[in-house]
PDB file of C-alpha atoms in Angstrom:
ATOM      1  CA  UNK A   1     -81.279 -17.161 -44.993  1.00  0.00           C
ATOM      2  CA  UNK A   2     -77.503 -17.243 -44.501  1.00  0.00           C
ATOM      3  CA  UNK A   3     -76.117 -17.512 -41.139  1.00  0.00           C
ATOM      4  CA  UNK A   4     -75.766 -14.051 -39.091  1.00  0.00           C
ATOM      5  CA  UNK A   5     -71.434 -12.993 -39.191  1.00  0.00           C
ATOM      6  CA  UNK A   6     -70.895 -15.478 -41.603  1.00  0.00           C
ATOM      7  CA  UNK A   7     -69.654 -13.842 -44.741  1.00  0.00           C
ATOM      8  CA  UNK A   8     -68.986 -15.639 -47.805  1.00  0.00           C
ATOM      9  CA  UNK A   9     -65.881 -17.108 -49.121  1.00  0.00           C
ATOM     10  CA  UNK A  10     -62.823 -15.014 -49.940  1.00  0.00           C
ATOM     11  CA  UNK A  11     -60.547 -15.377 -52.740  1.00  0.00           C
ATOM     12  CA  UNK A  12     -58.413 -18.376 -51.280  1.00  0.00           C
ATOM     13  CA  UNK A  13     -62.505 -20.391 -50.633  1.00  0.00           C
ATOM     14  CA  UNK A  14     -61.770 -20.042 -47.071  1.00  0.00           C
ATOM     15  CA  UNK A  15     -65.130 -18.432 -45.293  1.00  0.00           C
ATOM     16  CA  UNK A  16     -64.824 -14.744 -44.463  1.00  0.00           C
ATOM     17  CA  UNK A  17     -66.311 -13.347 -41.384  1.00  0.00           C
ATOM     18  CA  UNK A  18     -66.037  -9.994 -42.265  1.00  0.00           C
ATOM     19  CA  UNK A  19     -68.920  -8.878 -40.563  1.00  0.00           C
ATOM     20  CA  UNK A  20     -68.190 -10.567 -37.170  1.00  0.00           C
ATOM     21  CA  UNK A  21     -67.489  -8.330 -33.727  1.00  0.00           C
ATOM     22  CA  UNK A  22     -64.403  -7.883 -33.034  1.00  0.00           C
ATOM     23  CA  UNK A  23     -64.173  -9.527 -28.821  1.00  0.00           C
ATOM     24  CA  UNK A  24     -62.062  -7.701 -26.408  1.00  0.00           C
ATOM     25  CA  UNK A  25     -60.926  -9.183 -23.551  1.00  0.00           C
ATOM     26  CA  UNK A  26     -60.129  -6.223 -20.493  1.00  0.00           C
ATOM     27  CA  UNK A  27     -55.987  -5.562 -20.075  1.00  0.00           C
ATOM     28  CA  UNK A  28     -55.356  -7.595 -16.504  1.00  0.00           C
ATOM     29  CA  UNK A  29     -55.766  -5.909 -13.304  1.00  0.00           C
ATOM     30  CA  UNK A  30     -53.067  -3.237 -11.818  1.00  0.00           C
ATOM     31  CA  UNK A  31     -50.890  -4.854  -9.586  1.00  0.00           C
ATOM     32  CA  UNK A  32     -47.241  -4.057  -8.075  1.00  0.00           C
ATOM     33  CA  UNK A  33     -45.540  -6.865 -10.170  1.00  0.00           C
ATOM     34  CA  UNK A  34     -47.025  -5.383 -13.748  1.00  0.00           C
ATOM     35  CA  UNK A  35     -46.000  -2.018 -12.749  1.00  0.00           C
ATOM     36  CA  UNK A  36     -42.767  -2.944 -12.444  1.00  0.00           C
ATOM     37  CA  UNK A  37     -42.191  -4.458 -15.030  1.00  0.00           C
ATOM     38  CA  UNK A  38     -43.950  -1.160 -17.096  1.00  0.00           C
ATOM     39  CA  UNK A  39     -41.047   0.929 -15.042  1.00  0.00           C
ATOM     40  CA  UNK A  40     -38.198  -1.999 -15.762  1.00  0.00           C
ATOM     41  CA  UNK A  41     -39.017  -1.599 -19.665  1.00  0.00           C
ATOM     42  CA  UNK A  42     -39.361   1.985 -19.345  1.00  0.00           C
ATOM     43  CA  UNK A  43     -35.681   3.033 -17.976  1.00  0.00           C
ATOM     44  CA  UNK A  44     -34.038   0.503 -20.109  1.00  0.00           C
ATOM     45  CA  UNK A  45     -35.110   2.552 -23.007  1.00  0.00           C
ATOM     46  CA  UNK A  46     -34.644   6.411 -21.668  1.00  0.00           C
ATOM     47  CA  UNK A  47     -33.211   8.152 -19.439  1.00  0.00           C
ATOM     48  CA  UNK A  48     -35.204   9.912 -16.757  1.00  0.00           C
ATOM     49  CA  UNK A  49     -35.886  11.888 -14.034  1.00  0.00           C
ATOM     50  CA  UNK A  50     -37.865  10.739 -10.676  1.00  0.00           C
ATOM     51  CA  UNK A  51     -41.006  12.702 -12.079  1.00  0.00           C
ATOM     52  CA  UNK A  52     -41.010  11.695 -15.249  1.00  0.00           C
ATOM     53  CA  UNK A  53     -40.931   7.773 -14.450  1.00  0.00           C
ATOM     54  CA  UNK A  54     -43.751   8.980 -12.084  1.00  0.00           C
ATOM     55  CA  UNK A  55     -45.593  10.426 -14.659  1.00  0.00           C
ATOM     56  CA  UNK A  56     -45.333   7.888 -17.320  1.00  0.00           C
ATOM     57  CA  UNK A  57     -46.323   5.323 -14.791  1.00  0.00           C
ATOM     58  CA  UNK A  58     -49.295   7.248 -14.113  1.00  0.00           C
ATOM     59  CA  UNK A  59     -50.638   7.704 -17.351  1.00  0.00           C
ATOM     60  CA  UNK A  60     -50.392   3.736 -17.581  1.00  0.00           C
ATOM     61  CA  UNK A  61     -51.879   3.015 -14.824  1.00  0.00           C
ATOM     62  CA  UNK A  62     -54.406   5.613 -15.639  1.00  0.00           C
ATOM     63  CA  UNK A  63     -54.880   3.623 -19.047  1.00  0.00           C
ATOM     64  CA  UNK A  64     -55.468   0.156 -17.864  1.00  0.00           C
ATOM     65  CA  UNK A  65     -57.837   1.316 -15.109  1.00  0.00           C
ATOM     66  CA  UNK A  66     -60.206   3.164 -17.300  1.00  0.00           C
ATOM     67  CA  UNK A  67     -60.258   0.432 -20.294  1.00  0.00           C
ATOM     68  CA  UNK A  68     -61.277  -2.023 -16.729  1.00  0.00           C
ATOM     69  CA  UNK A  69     -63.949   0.801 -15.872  1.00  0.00           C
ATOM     70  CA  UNK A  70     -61.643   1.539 -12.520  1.00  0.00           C
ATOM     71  CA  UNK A  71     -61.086   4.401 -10.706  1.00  0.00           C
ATOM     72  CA  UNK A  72     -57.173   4.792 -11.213  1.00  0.00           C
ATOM     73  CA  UNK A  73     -57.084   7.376  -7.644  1.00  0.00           C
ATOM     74  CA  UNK A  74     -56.279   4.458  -5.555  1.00  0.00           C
ATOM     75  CA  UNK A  75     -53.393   2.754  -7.067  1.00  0.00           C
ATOM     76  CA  UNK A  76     -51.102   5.896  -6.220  1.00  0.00           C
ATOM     77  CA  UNK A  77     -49.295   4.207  -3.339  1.00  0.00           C
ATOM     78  CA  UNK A  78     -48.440   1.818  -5.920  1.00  0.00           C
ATOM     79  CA  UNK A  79     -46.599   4.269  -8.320  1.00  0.00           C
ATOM     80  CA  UNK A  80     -44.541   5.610  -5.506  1.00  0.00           C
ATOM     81  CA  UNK A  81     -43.834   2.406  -4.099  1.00  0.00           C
ATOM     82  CA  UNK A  82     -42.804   1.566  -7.690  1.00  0.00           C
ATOM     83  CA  UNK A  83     -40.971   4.618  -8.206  1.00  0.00           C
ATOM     84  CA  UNK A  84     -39.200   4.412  -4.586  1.00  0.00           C
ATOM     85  CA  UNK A  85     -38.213   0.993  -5.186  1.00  0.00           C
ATOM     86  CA  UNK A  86     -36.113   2.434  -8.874  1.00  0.00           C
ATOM     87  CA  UNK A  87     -34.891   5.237  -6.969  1.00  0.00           C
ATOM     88  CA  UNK A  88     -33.540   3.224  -4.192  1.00  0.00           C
ATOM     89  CA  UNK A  89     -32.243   0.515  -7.049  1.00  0.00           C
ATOM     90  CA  UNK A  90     -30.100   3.160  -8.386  1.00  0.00           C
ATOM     91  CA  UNK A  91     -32.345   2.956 -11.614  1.00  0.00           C
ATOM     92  CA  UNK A  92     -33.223   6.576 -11.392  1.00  0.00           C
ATOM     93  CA  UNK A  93     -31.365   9.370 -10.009  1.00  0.00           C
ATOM     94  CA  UNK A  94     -32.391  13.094 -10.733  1.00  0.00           C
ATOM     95  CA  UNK A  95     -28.213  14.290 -10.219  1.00  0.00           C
ATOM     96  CA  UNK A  96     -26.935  12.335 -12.914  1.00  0.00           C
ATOM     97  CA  UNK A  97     -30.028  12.587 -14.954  1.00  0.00           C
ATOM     98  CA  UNK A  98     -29.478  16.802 -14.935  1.00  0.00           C
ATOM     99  CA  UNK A  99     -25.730  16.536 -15.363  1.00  0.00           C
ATOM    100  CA  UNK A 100     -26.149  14.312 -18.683  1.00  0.00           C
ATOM    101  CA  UNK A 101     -28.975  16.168 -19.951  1.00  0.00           C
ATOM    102  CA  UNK A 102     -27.333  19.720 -19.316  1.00  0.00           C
ATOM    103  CA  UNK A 103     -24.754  18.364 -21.402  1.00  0.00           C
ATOM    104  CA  UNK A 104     -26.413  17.451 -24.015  1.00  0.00           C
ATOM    105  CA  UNK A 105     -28.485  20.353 -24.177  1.00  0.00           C
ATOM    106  CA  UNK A 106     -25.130  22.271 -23.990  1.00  0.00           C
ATOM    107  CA  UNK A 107     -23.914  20.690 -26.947  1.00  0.00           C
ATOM    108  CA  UNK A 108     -26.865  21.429 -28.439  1.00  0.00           C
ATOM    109  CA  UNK A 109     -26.790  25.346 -28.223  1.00  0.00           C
ATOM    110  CA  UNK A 110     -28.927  25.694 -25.231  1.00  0.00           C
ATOM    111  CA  UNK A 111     -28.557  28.603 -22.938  1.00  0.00           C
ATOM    112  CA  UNK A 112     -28.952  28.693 -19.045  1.00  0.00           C
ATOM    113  CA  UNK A 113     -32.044  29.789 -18.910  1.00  0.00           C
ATOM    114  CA  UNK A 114     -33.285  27.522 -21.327  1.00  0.00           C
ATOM    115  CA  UNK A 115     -31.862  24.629 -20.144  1.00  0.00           C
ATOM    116  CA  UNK A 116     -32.938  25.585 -16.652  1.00  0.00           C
ATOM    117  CA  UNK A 117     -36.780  25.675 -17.793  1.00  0.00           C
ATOM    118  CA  UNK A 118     -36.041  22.340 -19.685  1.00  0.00           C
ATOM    119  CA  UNK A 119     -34.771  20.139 -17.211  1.00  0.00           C
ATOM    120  CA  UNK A 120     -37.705  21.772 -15.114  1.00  0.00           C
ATOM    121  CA  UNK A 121     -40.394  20.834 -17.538  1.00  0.00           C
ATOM    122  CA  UNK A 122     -38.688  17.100 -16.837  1.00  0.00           C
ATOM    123  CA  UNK A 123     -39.764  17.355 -13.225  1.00  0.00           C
ATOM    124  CA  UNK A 124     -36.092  17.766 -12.287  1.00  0.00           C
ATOM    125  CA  UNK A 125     -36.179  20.143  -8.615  1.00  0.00           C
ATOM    126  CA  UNK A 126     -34.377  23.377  -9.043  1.00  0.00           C
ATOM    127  CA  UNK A 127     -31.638  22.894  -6.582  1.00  0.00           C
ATOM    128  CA  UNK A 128     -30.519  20.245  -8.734  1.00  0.00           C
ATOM    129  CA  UNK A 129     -30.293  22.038 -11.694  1.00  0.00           C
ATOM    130  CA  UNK A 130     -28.405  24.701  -9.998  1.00  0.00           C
ATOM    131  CA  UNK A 131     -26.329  22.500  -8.229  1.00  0.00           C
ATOM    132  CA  UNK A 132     -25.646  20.750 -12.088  1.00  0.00           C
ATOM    133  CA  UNK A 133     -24.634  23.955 -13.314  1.00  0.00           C
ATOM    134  CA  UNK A 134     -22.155  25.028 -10.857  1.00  0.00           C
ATOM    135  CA  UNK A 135     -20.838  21.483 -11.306  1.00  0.00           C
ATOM    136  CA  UNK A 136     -20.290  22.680 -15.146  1.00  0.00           C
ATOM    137  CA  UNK A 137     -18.829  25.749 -14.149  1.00  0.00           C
ATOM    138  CA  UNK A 138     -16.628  23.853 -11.519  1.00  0.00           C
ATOM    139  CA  UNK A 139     -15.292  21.132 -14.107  1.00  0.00           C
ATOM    140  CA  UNK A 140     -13.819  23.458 -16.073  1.00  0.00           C
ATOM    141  CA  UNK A 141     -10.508  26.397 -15.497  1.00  0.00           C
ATOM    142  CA  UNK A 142     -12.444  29.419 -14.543  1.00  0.00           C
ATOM    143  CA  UNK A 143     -11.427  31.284 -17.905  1.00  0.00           C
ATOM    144  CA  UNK A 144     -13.545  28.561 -20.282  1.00  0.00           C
ATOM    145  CA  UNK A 145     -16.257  28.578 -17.240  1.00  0.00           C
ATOM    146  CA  UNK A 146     -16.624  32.025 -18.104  1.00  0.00           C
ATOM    147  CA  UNK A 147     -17.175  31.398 -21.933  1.00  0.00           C
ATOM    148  CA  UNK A 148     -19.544  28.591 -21.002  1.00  0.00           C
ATOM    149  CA  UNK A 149     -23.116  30.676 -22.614  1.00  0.00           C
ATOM    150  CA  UNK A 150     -20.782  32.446 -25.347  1.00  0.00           C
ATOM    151  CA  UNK A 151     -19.889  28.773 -26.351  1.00  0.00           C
ATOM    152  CA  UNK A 152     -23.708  27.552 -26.030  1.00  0.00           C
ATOM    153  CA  UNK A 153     -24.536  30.520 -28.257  1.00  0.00           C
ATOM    154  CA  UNK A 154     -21.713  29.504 -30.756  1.00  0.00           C
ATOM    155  CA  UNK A 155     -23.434  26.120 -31.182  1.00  0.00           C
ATOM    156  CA  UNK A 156     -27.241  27.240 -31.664  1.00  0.00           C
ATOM    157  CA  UNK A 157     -26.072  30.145 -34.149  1.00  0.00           C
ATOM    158  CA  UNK A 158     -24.247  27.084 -36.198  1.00  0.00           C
ATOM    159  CA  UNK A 159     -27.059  24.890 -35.769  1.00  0.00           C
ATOM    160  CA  UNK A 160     -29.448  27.352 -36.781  1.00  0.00           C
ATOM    161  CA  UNK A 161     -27.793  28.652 -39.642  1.00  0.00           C
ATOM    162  CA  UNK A 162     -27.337  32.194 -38.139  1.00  0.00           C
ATOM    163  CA  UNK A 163     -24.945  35.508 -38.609  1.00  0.00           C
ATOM    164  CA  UNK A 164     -21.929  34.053 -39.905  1.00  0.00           C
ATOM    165  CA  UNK A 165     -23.128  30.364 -40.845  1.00  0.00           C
ATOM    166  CA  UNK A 166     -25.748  32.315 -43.564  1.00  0.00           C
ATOM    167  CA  UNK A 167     -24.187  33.343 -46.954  1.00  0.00           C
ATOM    168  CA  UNK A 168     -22.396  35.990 -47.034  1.00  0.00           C
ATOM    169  CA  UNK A 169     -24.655  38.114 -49.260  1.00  0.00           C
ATOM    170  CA  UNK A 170     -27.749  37.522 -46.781  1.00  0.00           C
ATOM    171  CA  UNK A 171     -26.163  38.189 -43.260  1.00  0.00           C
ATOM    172  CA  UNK A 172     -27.001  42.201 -43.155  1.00  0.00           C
ATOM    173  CA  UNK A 173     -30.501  40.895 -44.039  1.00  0.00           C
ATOM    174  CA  UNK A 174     -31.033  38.863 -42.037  1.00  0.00           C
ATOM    175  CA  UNK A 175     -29.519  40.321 -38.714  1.00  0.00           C
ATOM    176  CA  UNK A 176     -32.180  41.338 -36.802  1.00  0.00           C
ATOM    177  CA  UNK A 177     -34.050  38.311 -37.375  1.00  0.00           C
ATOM    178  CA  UNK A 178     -31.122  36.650 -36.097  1.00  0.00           C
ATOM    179  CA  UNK A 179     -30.954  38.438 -33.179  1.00  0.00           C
ATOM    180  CA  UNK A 180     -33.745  37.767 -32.225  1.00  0.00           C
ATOM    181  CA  UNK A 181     -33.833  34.226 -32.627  1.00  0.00           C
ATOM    182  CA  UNK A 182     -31.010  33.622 -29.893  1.00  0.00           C
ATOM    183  CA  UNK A 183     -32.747  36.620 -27.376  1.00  0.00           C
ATOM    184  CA  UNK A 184     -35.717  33.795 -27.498  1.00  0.00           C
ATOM    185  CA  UNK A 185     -33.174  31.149 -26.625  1.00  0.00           C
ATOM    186  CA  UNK A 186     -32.552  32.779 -23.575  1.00  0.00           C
ATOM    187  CA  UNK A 187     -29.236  34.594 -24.511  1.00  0.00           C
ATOM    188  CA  UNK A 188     -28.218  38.122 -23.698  1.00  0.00           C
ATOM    189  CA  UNK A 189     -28.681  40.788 -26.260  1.00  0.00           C
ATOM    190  CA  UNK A 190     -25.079  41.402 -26.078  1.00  0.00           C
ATOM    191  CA  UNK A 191     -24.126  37.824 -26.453  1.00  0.00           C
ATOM    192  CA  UNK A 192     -26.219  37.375 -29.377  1.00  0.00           C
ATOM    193  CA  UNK A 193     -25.152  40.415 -31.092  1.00  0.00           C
ATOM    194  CA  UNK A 194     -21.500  39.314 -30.301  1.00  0.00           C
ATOM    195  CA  UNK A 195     -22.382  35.938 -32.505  1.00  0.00           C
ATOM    196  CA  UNK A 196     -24.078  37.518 -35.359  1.00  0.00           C
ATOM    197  CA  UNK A 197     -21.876  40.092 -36.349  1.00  0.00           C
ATOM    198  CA  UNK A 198     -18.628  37.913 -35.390  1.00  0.00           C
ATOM    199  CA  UNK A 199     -15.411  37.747 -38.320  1.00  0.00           C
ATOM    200  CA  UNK A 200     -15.603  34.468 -39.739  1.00  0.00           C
ATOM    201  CA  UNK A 201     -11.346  35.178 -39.621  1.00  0.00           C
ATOM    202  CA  UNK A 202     -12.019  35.838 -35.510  1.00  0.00           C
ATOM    203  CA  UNK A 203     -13.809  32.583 -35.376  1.00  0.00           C
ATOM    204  CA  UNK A 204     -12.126  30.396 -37.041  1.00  0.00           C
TER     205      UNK A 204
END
């Protein structure tokens, strides 16, 4: 009778254990000096707000203590020690994390309202979103401050494709649907019908 797991030889002669269990050791336990390091690697490749380090810390601590058959409920004080400690660092701050990502999102085509519910949905408190974009409005002369959503609008309709950026031929066709498109971006009606039926001449 051949030998239980022991499989015979492969290709090369060497003997196969094909059918033997894979052994998994447990991850090692949650402690304050792994979870820093999690965090450490973590910023150094994205930028992000208070909550979301908090949240991504959670979900690996989460991890690690189920695949140990742990509770994860009382390592909390942990995360915010861990997330007080980056905060106090400088590693994280929530002001310059909603003024970079407003502008990106600007440059993007993103309206007001939709950036506001973005940088939101990254944990970022709403008095620092407003307080990022009155620091957009303040930046700029108060005429281009007031051009700030037309602008935003400009850039989605070109990065979409839409009113003027279709062919020629397929605008009029293609209006309403384009209208609609930036009213669920969070732009005015009037704004958006402003971009779509824009002169290519005026534009440009």
């Amino acid at each position: 009778m051949k030998p239980p797991f022991v499989a015979e030889s492969g290709p090369d002669g060497r003997p196969a254990y094909k059918d033997r269990p894979a052994e998994r050791r447990p991850p090692g336990p949650v402690s304050a000096a792994w979870l820093q390091r999690v965090a450490l690697y973590y910023l150094e490749r994205y930028s992000a707000s208070t909550e979301m380090l908090r949240r991504t810390l959670a979900r690996r601590v989460d991890k690690r203590a189920r695949l140990r058959g742990e509770d994860p409920a009382p390592f909390a004080e942990i995360i915010d020690a861990t997330v007080a400690r980056a905060v106090s660092a400088g590693l994280v701050d929530d002001v310059r994390f909603a003024d970079m990502r407003l502008a990106t999102l600007r440059r993007r085509g993103t309206s007001s309202r939709g950036a506001a519910a973005k940088l939101a949905a990254k944990g970022v408190p709403r008095d620092v979103v407003e307080a990022a974009m009155q620091a957009e409005r303040d930046a700029i002369p108060d005429v281009e401050a007031a051009d700030i959503e037309l602008q935003a609008a400009r850039a989605y309709a070109k990065r979409r494709r839409l009113g003027i950026h279709r062919r020629p031929d397929t605008r009029a066709l293609h209006r309403d649907r384009d209208l609609g498109a930036l009213a669920r971006a969070g732009f005015s009606y009037d704004l958006a019908r402003r971009v779509v039926d824009a002169d290519p001449d005026e534009m440009e």
